[in-house]
Amino acid sequence: MSDPQFERLTLIGIGLIGSSIAHVARERQLAKEIVISTRSQETLNRAEELGLGDRYYLDAAEAVEGADLVILCVPVGANGAIAQWIAPSLAPGAILTDVGSTKTSVVNDIRPHVPDGVHLIPGHPIAGTEHSGPDAGFSTLFENRWCILTPEAGTDETALEKLKEFWKACGSTVDIMDVQHHDLVLAIVSHLPQLIAYNIVGTADDLETVTKSEVIKYSASGFRDFTRLAASDPTMWRDICLNNKDAILEMLARFSEDLSALQRAIRWGDGDSLFQLFERTRGIRKSIIEAGQDTDAPNFGRPIGTSSADDGSQNS
Ligand code: NAP
């Protein structure tokens, strides 16, 4: 087991993920020094007010000087330009990683700029909330969550081990995958649900026969659980759609086919098919709870009876 501690950790981008890494790294002493860089003065000032780092830069190239761990925590579409900017300033032997939600495009965008002697090891913590910005982060975000690393063939074993230990020290369990497989898995578990949420909330907003106030008033029937996802950062999700296009389109095609089958079952009064599907999907929820990936408490553990409309997702 290698020491998870780094001499100098540089975070480029200090939103939800960057600030959460800063908090946990500080709390568990995973780096002797934390250097922060972001593109706007406003966010940089806020990061400083929150005391997230030891030094603060608008210039990303200056920020990575002498760092032995550099983590890119920006929307996936921004990685290529940042990699090009910082490449000449990266220290030999440094580990360069990211937290982007897509991996094939990130590797394609970053790889051409990485100098020899710098270890590129792409990563993706499977942890998040619908909030963004430096105030959104907290030190336990990665606790009991997975972190996927997608090292290329021939990646330096010592560097990989060191990054694994870092994520373990953040509270995560590390899994290794190739980039294409990562993008396919994430398309179904994350990107498709997000698109369904955006779509259903958009549809409800467009309806003319049901008023907006009714949608909001009766949202506890199920709708509100989609609104949490649909409130996520538009820039981040635009970039994910543009950068994981093939896998997302493949999953959307499968989803549309299955939706048509569901439509047919309802049209023809095929109760057996409906029941079988609903029974099968209930089992998936049980497995997620058993794997410790969500609470077993009714209605996600929300306080019961706090509002007259709060009658749980079982009601329709
Ligand atoms: P965030 O809270 O919106 O923060 C984004 C950060 O990136 C800010 O510091 C922002 O800088 C900077 N930034 C935005 N656009 C940029 C650009 N074009 N060039 C340079 N910097 C830019 O985002 P986040 O939720 O932390 O997400 C960061 C990364 O983590 C994304 O790649 C996302 O795919 C991945 N991720 C997110 C989640 C999640 O649930 N949120 C989960 C896992 C992985 P300014 O504020 O200074 O403009």
Tab-separated table of C-alpha atoms and ligand atoms in Angstrom, residues 12-19 37-44 72-79 82 98-102 124-134 136 232-233 235-237 239-240, ligand 1:
chain	number	residue	atom	x	y	z
A	12	ILE	CA	-8.265	23.216	-11.578
A	13	GLY	CA	-11.951	24.100	-11.193
A	14	ILE	CA	-13.410	24.524	-7.715
A	15	GLY	CA	-17.106	23.720	-8.021
A	16	LEU	CA	-18.971	20.892	-6.286
A	17	ILE	CA	-16.362	18.215	-7.054
A	18	GLY	CA	-13.218	20.368	-6.748
A	19	SER	CA	-14.291	21.873	-3.424
A	37	SER	CA	-7.193	27.619	-9.868
A	38	THR	CA	-10.450	28.580	-11.551
A	39	ARG	CA	-11.337	30.744	-14.526
A	40	SER	CA	-13.316	33.517	-12.787
A	41	GLN	CA	-12.083	35.950	-10.165
A	42	GLU	CA	-15.443	35.682	-8.391
A	43	THR	CA	-15.185	31.893	-7.862
A	44	LEU	CA	-11.511	32.219	-6.904
A	72	LEU	CA	-9.056	18.763	-13.506
A	73	CYS	CA	-12.508	19.457	-12.028
A	74	VAL	CA	-14.127	21.403	-14.884
A	75	PRO	CA	-16.967	20.538	-17.311
A	76	VAL	CA	-15.738	17.827	-19.691
A	77	GLY	CA	-15.800	20.147	-22.719
A	78	ALA	CA	-13.180	22.398	-21.079
A	79	ASN	CA	-10.516	19.726	-20.408
A	82	ILE	CA	-6.873	23.435	-20.054
A	98	ASP	CA	-9.703	14.415	-13.959
A	99	VAL	CA	-13.181	13.801	-12.564
A	100	GLY	CA	-15.161	14.117	-15.796
A	101	SER	CA	-18.391	12.179	-16.269
A	102	THR	CA	-17.353	10.963	-19.754
A	124	HIS	CA	-14.580	9.634	-12.379
A	125	PRO	CA	-15.950	9.694	-8.826
A	126	ILE	CA	-19.520	8.360	-8.927
A	127	ALA	CA	-20.749	10.891	-6.417
A	128	GLY	CA	-22.537	14.175	-6.736
A	129	THR	CA	-25.522	16.332	-5.981
A	130	GLU	CA	-27.621	18.723	-8.061
A	131	HIS	CA	-25.749	21.689	-6.557
A	132	SER	CA	-22.725	23.391	-8.050
A	133	GLY	CA	-20.062	25.962	-7.205
A	134	PRO	CA	-17.468	26.190	-4.401
A	136	ALA	CA	-21.665	23.112	-2.683
A	232	SER	CA	-28.468	19.905	-12.274
A	233	ASP	CA	-25.955	22.214	-13.900
A	235	THR	CA	-23.275	23.388	-18.723
A	236	MET	CA	-22.108	20.115	-17.224
A	237	TRP	CA	-24.969	18.162	-18.797
A	239	ASP	CA	-21.055	18.794	-22.252
A	240	ILE	CA	-21.854	15.221	-21.182
B	1	NAP	P1	-19.318	23.052	-11.008
B	1	NAP	O1	-19.735	22.984	-9.580
B	1	NAP	O2	-20.241	23.721	-11.988
B	1	NAP	O3	-17.875	23.759	-11.110
B	1	NAP	C1	-17.243	23.881	-12.333
B	1	NAP	C2	-15.869	24.509	-12.183
B	1	NAP	O4	-15.277	24.515	-13.498
B	1	NAP	C3	-15.876	25.950	-11.715
B	1	NAP	O5	-14.687	26.194	-10.974
B	1	NAP	C4	-15.850	26.728	-13.024
B	1	NAP	O6	-15.161	27.953	-12.953
B	1	NAP	C5	-15.006	25.857	-13.906
B	1	NAP	N1	-15.346	26.013	-15.329
B	1	NAP	C6	-16.583	25.966	-15.878
B	1	NAP	N2	-16.505	26.103	-17.219
B	1	NAP	C7	-15.202	26.256	-17.517
B	1	NAP	C8	-14.486	26.470	-18.723
B	1	NAP	N3	-15.116	26.531	-19.908
B	1	NAP	N4	-13.135	26.603	-18.654
B	1	NAP	C9	-12.504	26.537	-17.457
B	1	NAP	N5	-13.131	26.334	-16.290
B	1	NAP	C10	-14.456	26.195	-16.309
B	1	NAP	O7	-19.044	21.595	-11.601
B	1	NAP	P2	-18.892	20.174	-10.863
B	1	NAP	O8	-20.253	19.651	-10.528
B	1	NAP	O9	-17.861	20.284	-9.803
B	1	NAP	O10	-18.363	19.280	-12.069
B	1	NAP	C11	-17.003	19.283	-12.450
B	1	NAP	C12	-16.694	18.011	-13.223
B	1	NAP	O11	-17.051	16.894	-12.390
B	1	NAP	C13	-17.462	17.842	-14.523
B	1	NAP	O12	-16.590	17.348	-15.509
B	1	NAP	C14	-18.502	16.787	-14.209
B	1	NAP	O13	-18.764	15.997	-15.366
B	1	NAP	C15	-17.803	15.967	-13.137
B	1	NAP	N6	-18.687	15.313	-12.182
B	1	NAP	C16	-19.756	15.978	-11.666
B	1	NAP	C17	-20.600	15.337	-10.772
B	1	NAP	C18	-21.799	16.050	-10.197
B	1	NAP	O14	-22.735	15.410	-9.713
B	1	NAP	N7	-21.829	17.374	-10.218
B	1	NAP	C19	-20.336	14.007	-10.365
B	1	NAP	C20	-19.185	13.376	-10.868
B	1	NAP	C21	-18.379	14.024	-11.781
B	1	NAP	P3	-15.807	29.390	-12.643
B	1	NAP	O15	-16.824	29.190	-11.558
B	1	NAP	O16	-14.625	30.171	-12.195
B	1	NAP	O17	-16.417	29.860	-13.926
